[in-house]
Coordinates of C-alpha atoms and ligand atoms in Angstrom, one line a residue:
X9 CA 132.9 87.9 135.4
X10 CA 131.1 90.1 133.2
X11 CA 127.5 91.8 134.2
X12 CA 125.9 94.0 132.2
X13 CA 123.6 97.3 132.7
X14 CA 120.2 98.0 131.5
X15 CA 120.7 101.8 129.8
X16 CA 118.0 103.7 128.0
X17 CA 119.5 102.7 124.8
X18 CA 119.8 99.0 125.7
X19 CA 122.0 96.2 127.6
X20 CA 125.5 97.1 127.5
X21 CA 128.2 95.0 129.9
X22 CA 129.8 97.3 132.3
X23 CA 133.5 97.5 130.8
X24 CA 132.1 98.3 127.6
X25 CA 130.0 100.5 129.2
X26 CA 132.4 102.6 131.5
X27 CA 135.0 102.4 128.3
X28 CA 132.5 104.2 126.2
X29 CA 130.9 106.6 127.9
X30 CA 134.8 107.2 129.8
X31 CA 134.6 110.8 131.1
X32 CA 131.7 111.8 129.6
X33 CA 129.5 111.3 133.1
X34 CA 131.9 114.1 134.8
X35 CA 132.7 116.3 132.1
X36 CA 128.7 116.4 130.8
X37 CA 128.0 118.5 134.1
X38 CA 129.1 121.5 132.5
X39 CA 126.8 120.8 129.7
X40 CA 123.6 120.2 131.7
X41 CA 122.2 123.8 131.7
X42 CA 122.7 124.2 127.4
X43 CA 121.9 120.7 127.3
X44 CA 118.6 121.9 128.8
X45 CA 118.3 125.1 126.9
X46 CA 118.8 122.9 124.0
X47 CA 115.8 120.7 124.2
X48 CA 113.3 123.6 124.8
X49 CA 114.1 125.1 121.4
X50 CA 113.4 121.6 119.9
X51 CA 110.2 120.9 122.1
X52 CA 108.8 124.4 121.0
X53 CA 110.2 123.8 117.2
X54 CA 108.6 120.3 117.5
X55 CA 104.8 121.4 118.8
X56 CA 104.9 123.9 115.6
X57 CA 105.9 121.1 113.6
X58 CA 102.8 120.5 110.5
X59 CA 101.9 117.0 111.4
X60 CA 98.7 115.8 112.4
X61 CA 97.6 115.2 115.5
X62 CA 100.8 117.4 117.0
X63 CA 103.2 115.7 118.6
X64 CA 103.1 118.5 121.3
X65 CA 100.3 120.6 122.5
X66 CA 101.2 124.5 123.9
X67 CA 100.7 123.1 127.1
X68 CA 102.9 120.0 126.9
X69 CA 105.5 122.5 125.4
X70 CA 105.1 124.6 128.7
X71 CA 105.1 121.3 131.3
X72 CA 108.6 120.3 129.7
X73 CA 110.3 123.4 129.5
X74 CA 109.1 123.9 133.2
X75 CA 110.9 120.6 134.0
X76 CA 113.8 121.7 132.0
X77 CA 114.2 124.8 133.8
X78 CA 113.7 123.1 137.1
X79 CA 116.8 120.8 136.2
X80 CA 119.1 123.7 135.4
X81 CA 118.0 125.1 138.9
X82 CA 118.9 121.3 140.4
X83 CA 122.5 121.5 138.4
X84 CA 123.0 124.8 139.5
X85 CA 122.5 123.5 143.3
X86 CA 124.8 120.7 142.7
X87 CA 121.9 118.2 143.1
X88 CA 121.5 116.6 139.3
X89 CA 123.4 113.6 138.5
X90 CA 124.4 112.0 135.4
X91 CA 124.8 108.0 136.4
X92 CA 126.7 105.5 134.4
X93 CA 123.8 104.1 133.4
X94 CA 122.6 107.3 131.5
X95 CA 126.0 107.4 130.0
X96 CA 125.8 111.1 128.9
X97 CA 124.1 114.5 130.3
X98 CA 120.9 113.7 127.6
X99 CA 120.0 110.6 128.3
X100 CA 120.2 112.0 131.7
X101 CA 117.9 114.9 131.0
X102 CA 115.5 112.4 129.1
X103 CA 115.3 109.7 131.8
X104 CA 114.4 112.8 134.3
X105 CA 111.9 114.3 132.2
X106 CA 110.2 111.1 131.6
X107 CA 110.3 110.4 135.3
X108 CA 108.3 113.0 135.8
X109 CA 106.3 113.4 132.6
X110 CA 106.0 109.9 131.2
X111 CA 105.2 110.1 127.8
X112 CA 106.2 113.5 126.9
X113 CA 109.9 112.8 128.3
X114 CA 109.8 109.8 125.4
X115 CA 108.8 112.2 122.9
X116 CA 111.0 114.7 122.9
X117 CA 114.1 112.9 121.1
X118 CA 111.8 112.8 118.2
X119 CA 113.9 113.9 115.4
X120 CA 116.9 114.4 116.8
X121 CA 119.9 112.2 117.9
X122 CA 122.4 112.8 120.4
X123 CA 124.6 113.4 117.7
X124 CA 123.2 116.8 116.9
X125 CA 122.4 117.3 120.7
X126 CA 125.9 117.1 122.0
X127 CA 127.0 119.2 118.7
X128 CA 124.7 122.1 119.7
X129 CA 125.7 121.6 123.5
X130 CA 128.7 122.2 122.6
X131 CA 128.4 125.5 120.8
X132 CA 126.0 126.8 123.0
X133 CA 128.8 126.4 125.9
X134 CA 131.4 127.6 123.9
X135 CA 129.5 130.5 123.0
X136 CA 129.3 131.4 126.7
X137 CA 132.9 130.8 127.3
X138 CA 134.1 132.2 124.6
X139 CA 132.1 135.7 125.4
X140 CA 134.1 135.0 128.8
X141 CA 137.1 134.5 127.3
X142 CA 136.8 137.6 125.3
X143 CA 135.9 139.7 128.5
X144 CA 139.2 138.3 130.3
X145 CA 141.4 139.1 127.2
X146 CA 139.8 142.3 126.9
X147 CA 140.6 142.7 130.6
X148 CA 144.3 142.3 130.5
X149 CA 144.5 144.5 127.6
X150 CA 143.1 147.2 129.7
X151 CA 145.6 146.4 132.0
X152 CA 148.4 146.3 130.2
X153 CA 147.2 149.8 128.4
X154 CA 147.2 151.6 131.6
X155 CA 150.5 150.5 132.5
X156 CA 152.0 151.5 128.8
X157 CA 150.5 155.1 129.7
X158 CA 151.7 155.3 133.2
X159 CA 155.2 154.5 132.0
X160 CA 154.7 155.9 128.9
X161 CA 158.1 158.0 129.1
X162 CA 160.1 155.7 130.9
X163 CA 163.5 155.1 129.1
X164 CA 163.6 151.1 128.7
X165 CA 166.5 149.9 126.7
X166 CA 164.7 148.3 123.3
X167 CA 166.6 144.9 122.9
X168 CA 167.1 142.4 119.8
X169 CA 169.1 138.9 120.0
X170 CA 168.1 139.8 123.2
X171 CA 171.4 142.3 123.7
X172 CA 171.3 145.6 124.4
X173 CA 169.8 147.4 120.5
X174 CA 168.3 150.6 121.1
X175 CA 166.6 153.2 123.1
X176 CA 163.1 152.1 124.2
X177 CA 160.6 152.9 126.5
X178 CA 158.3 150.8 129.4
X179 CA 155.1 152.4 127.4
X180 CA 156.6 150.7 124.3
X181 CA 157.4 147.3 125.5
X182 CA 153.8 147.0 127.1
X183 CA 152.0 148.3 124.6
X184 CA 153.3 145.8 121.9
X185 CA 151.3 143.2 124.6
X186 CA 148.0 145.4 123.9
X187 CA 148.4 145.2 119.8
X188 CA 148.7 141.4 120.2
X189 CA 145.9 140.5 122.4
X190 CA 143.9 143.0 119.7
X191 CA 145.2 140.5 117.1
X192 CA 143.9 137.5 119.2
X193 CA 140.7 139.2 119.9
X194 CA 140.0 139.0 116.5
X195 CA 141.0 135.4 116.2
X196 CA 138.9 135.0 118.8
X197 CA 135.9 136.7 117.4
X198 CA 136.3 134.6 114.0
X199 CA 136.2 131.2 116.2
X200 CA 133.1 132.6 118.0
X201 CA 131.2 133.5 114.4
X202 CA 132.2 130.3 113.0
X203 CA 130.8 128.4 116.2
X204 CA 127.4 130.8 116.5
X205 CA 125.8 128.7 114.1
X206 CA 122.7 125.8 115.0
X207 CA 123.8 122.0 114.1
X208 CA 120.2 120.7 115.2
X209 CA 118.3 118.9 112.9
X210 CA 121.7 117.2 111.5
X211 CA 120.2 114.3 113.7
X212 CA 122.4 111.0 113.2
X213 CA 124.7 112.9 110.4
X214 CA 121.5 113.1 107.8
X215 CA 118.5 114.7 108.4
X216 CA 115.0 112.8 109.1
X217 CA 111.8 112.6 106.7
X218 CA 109.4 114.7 109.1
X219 CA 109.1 118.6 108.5
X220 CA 111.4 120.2 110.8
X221 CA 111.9 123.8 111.0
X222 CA 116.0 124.5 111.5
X223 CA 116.0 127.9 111.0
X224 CA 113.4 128.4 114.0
X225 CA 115.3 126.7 116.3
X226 CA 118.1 128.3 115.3
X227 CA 116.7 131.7 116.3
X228 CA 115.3 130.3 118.8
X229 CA 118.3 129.6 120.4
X230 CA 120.6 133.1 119.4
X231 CA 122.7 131.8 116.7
X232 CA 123.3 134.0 114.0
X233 CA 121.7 130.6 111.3
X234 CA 121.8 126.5 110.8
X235 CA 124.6 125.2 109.4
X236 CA 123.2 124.4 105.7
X237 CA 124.5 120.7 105.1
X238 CA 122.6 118.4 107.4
X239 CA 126.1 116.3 106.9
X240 CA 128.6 119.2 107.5
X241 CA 126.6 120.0 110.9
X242 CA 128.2 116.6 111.9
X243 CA 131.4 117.0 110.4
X244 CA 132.0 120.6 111.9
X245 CA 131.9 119.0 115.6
X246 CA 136.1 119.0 115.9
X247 CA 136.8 120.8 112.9
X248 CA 135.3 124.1 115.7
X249 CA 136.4 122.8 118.5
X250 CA 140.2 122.8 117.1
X251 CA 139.8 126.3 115.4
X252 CA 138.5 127.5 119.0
X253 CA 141.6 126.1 120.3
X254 CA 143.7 127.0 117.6
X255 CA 142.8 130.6 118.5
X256 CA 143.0 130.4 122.6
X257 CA 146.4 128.9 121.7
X258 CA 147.4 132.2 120.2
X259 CA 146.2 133.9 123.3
X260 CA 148.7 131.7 125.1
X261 CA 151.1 132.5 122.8
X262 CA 151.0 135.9 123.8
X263 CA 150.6 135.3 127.5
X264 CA 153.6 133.1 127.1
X265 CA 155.9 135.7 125.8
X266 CA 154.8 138.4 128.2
X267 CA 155.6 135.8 131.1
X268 CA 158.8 135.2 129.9
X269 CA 159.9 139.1 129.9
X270 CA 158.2 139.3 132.8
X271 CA 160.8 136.3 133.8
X272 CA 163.7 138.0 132.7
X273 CA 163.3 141.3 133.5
X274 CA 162.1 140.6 137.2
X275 CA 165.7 138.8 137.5
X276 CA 167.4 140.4 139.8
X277 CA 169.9 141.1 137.2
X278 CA 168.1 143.0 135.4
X279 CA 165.4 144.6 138.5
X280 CA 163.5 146.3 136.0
X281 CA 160.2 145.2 137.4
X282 CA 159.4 143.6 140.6
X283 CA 156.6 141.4 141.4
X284 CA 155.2 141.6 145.3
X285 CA 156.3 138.8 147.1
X286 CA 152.5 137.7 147.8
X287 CA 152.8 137.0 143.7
X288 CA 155.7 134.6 144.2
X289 CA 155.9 131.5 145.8
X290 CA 158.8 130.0 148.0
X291 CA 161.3 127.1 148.5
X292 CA 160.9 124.7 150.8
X293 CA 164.7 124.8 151.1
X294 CA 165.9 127.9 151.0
X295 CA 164.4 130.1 153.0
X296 CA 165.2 133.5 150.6
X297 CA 163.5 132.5 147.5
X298 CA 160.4 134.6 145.7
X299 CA 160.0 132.4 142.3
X300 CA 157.8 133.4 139.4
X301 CA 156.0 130.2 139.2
X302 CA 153.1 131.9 137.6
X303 CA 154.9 133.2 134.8
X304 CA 156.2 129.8 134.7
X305 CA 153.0 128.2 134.7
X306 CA 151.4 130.3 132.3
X307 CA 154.3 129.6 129.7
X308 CA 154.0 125.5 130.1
X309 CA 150.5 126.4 130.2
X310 CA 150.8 127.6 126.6
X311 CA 151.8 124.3 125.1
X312 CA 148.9 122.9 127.2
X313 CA 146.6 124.5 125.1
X314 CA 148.2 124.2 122.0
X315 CA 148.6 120.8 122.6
X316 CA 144.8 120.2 123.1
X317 CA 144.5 122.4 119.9
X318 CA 146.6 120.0 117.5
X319 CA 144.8 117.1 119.5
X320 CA 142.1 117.8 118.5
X321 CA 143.1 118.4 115.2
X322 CA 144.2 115.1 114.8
X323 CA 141.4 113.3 116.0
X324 CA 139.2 115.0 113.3
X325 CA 141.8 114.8 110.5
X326 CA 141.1 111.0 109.4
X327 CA 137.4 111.0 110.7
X328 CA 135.4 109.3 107.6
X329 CA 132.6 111.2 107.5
X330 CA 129.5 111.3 109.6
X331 CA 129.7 110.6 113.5
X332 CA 132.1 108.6 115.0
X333 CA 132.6 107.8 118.9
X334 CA 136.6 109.1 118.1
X335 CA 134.4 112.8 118.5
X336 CA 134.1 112.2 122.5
X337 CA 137.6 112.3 123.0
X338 CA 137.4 115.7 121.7
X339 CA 135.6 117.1 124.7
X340 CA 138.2 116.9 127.6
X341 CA 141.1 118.9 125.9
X342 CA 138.4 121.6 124.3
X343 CA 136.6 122.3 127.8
X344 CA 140.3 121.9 129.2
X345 CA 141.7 124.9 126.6
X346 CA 138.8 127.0 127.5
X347 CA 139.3 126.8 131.2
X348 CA 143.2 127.0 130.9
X349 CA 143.2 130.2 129.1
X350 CA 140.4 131.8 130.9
X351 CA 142.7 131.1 134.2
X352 CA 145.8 132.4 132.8
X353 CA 144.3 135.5 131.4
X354 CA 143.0 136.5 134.9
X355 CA 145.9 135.6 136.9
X356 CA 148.3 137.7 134.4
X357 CA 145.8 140.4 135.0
X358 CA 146.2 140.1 138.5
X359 CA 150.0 140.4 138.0
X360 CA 150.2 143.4 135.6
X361 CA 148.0 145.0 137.8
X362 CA 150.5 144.7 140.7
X363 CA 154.0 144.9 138.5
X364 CA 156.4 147.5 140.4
X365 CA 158.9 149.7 137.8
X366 CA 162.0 150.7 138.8
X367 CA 162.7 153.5 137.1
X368 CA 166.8 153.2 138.1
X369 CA 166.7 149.8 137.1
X370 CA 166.1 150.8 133.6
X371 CA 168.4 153.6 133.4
X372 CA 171.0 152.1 134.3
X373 CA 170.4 149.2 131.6
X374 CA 171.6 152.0 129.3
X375 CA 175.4 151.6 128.0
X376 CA 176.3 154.4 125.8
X377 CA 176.3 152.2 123.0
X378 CA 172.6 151.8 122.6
X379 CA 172.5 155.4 121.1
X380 CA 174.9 154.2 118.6
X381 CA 171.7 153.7 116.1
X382 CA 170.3 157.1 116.8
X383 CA 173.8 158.8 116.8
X384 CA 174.1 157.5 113.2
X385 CA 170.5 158.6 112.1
X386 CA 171.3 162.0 113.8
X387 CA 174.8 162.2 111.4
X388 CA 172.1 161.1 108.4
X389 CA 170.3 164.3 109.0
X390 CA 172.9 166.4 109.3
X391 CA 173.8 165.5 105.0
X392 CA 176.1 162.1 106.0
X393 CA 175.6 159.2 103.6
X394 CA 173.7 156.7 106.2
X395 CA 176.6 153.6 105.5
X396 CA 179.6 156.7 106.5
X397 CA 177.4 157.7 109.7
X398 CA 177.6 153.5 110.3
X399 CA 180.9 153.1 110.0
X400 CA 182.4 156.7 111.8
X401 CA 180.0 155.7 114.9
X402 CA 181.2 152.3 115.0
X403 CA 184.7 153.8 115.2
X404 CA 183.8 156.5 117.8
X405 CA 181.6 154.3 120.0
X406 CA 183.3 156.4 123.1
X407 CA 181.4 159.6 121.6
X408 CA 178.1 158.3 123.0
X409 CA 179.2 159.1 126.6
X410 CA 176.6 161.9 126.9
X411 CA 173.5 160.9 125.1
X412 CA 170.0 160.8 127.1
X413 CA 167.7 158.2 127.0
X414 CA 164.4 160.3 127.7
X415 CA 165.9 162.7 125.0
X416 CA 166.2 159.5 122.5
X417 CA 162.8 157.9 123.2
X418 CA 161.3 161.5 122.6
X419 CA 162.6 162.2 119.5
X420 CA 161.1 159.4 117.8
X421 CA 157.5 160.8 117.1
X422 CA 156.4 159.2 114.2
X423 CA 153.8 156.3 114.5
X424 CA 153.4 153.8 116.6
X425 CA 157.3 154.7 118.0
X426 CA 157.9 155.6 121.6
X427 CA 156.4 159.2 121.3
X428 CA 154.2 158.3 118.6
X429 CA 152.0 155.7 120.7
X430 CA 148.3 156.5 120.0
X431 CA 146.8 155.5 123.4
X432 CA 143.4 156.6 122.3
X433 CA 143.6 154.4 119.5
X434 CA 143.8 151.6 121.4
X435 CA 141.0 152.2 123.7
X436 CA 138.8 153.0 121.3
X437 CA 139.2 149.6 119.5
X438 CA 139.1 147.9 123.3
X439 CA 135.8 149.5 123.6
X440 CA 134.6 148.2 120.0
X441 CA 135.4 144.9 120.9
X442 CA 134.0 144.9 124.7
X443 CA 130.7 146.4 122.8
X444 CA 130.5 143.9 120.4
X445 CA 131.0 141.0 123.2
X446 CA 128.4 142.4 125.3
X447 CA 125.9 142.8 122.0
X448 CA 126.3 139.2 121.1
X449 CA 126.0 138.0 125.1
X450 CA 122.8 140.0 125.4
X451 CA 121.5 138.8 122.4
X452 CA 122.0 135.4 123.4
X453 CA 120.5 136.1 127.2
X454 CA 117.3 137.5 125.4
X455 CA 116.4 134.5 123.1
X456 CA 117.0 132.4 126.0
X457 CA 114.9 134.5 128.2
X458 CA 111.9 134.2 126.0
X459 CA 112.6 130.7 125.1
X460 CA 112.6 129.1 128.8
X461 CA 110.1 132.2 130.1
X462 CA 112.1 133.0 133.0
X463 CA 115.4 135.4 133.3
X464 CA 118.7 134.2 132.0
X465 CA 121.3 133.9 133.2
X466 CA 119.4 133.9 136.7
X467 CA 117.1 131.8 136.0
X468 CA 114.7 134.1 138.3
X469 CA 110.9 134.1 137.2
Ligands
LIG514 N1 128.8 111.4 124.4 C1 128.6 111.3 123.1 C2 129.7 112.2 122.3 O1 130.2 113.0 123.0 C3 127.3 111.6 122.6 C4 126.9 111.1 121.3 C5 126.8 109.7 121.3 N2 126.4 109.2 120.0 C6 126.4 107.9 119.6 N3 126.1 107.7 118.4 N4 127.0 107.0 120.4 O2 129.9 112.0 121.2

């Protein structure tokens, strides 16, 4: 038996209905305060708009964005709720606003379709998270710099084909952590420039015949300009979300492989580190076991994330153009990336912050023939064709008895080697990127400010 509902947009029967708008009634929750923030920059675009009478007078302008405001308080509290019958967080926020301001809740989808709304929505929460995102990674690289300079000098056997290869040190091995997550910062930063940029006015996917202003409520709302092409505003929604994933996926990628040294060398095989045993979890069998399951976690995690990044992808990659439902779908695995990253970066934090060396441990990982290399090099400079030195170490292996790794790891000064790590270069470009992050959130927490006329984030008067 088939009944169907009454929605703002018309009669739709229920299957179709709960099929179509799927998760969207759950997952729009996290979109309620931009969805909000969103509409005032259109109501305030919309009074200044040159038509005659206006469609909104300063007042009206002031009533709805009060009402806006008031529901961002309500979702804050837990106490909004987006019904099947809404289907989505903005016809949500319209039904509300209408409830309680009649005919200026009708007008204020003038020009505008939830097309563009959900497209802005979107950017404006990934512009948060990703500022967030950006903190955390910036976090764990602070983390993982202090622990390169702590153990700076720490003899750590260097490793390729993952057997024993030369003379390395802790400071080393964590520092290479440091460089990446600079490299992923900067992925990160190019997803966030490519997403600071205002869809609205794209409308259904082509623009409307009334004068619109899109680059005021672009500034109004903190991005750095409108997408030019009414048409590519539409298109982009995807095409973003898959580059912001693409990057978070490279922050995984990073995460991942620090996990799985952190696997290996917390074996206790190996004992080079230890993890406190409030960082492991237990068997329910054996009564002994302290297992890693973060670092486990964290690498599976990785292909999560990835996963949701070629997902995305692919829903976009045969999408004729202009909107298309498929674009929905597009919104679990996106908010799910964000959140999945943002969790593993603070829990490996967490971790590197608490990770025990064992000085012994690592010594001990030294067999004489790890020096071989240097022994060689050391022949080299003494006038010794470099393939001779090769071949007369690899015959008098047992000569290495007596070689030092904190001598070894000393001796190689030049940069970016064990005792050539510039430290200060690294904080200096931790700060530039923790400056720029907190530039671009302040920026954003200003233009809101004055565009709802109360405090953001706090929403305080
Ligand atoms: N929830 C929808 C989405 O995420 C909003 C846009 C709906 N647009 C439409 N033409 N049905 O795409």
């Amino acid at each position: 038996m088939s009944s169907s509902h009454k929605t703002t947009v018309g009669d739709i029967e229920s299957e179709v209905l709960a099929f179509t708008a799927g998760r969207d009634v759950e997952l729009d929750h996290a979109l309620i305060e931009v969805d909000c923030i969103g509409s005032a920059a259109h109501v305030t675009m919309l009074a200044g708009m040159p038509v005659d009478p206006p469609l909104f007078a300063q007042d009206d302008v002031r009533n709805v964005i009060r009402e806006l405001v008031a529901i961002m308080r309500q979702a804050r509290a837990g106490s909004f709720s987006i019904t099947l019958d809404d289907q989505d967080v903005h016809l949500a926020v319209e039904r509300t606003l209408t409830k309680r301001l009649g005919d200026l809740g009708k007008k204020i989808h003038t020009a505008r379709s939830r097309n563009d709304q959900v497209a802005v929505d979107l950017r404006l929460f990934a512009k948060q998270q990703l500022a967030e995102a950006m903190d955390e990674t910036v976090r764990l690289a602070g983390v993982l710099l202090t622990f390169a300079e702590t153990h700076h000098d720490v003899p750590m056997v260097g490793r390729t084909h993952m057997q024993p290869a030369m003379p390395s040190s802790v400071g080393l091995w964590a520092s290479s952590f440091v460089d990446a997550l600079l490299d992923d910062l900067a992925l990160l930063k190019g997803a966030y420039d490519l997403n600071n940029q205002s869809p609205l006015g794209s409308a259904a996917s082509y623009g409307v015949p009334l004068p619109i202003d899109r680059e005021r409520v672009s500034a109004l709302l903190g991005f750095a300009r409108p997408i030019h092409n009414v048409l590519y505003a539409n298109n982009a929604r995807g095409k973003t979300e898959s580059v912001i994933l693409f990057a978070l996926s490279q922050v995984m990628l990073t995460l991942s492989r620090l996990a799985q040294d952190l696997m290996l060398f917390t074996m206790p095989e190996f004992g080079y580190f230890s993890l406190p045993a409030e960082y492991c979890t237990g068997s329910s069998i054996m009564p002994q076991k302290k297992n890693p399951d973060v670092l486990e976690l964290v690498r599976a995690k990785s292909s999560r994330v990835l996963a949701h990044a070629v997902g995305v992808y692919d829903i976009v990659k045969a999408a004729p153009s202009g909107y298309n439902r498929d674009l929905q779908e597009a919104k679990e695995p996106f908010m799910d990336g964000l959140n999945t990253t943002r969790s593993s970066l603070r829990i490996m934090s967490l971790l590197m912050e608490k990770l025990v060396v064992n000085p012994d441990a690592l010594l001990k990982g030294f067999s004489p023939d790890v020096f071989a290399t240097d022994r060689a090099l050391e022949l080299v400079g003494e006038g010794m064709p470099f393939r001779d030195a090769y071949h007369h170490v690899k015959a008098h292996l047992a000569e290495l008895e007596d070689m030092d790794p904190a001598e070894a790891i000393a001796k190689k000064r030049h940069l970016g080697a064990t005792a050539g790590l510039d430290f200060a270069q690294y904080k200096k470009r931790i700060e530039a990127v923790t400056s720029a992050v907190a530039s671009d959130r302040n920026g954003f927490h200003q233009a809101v400010s004055k565009l709802l006329g109360v405090e953001f984030p706090s929403l305080e008067k």
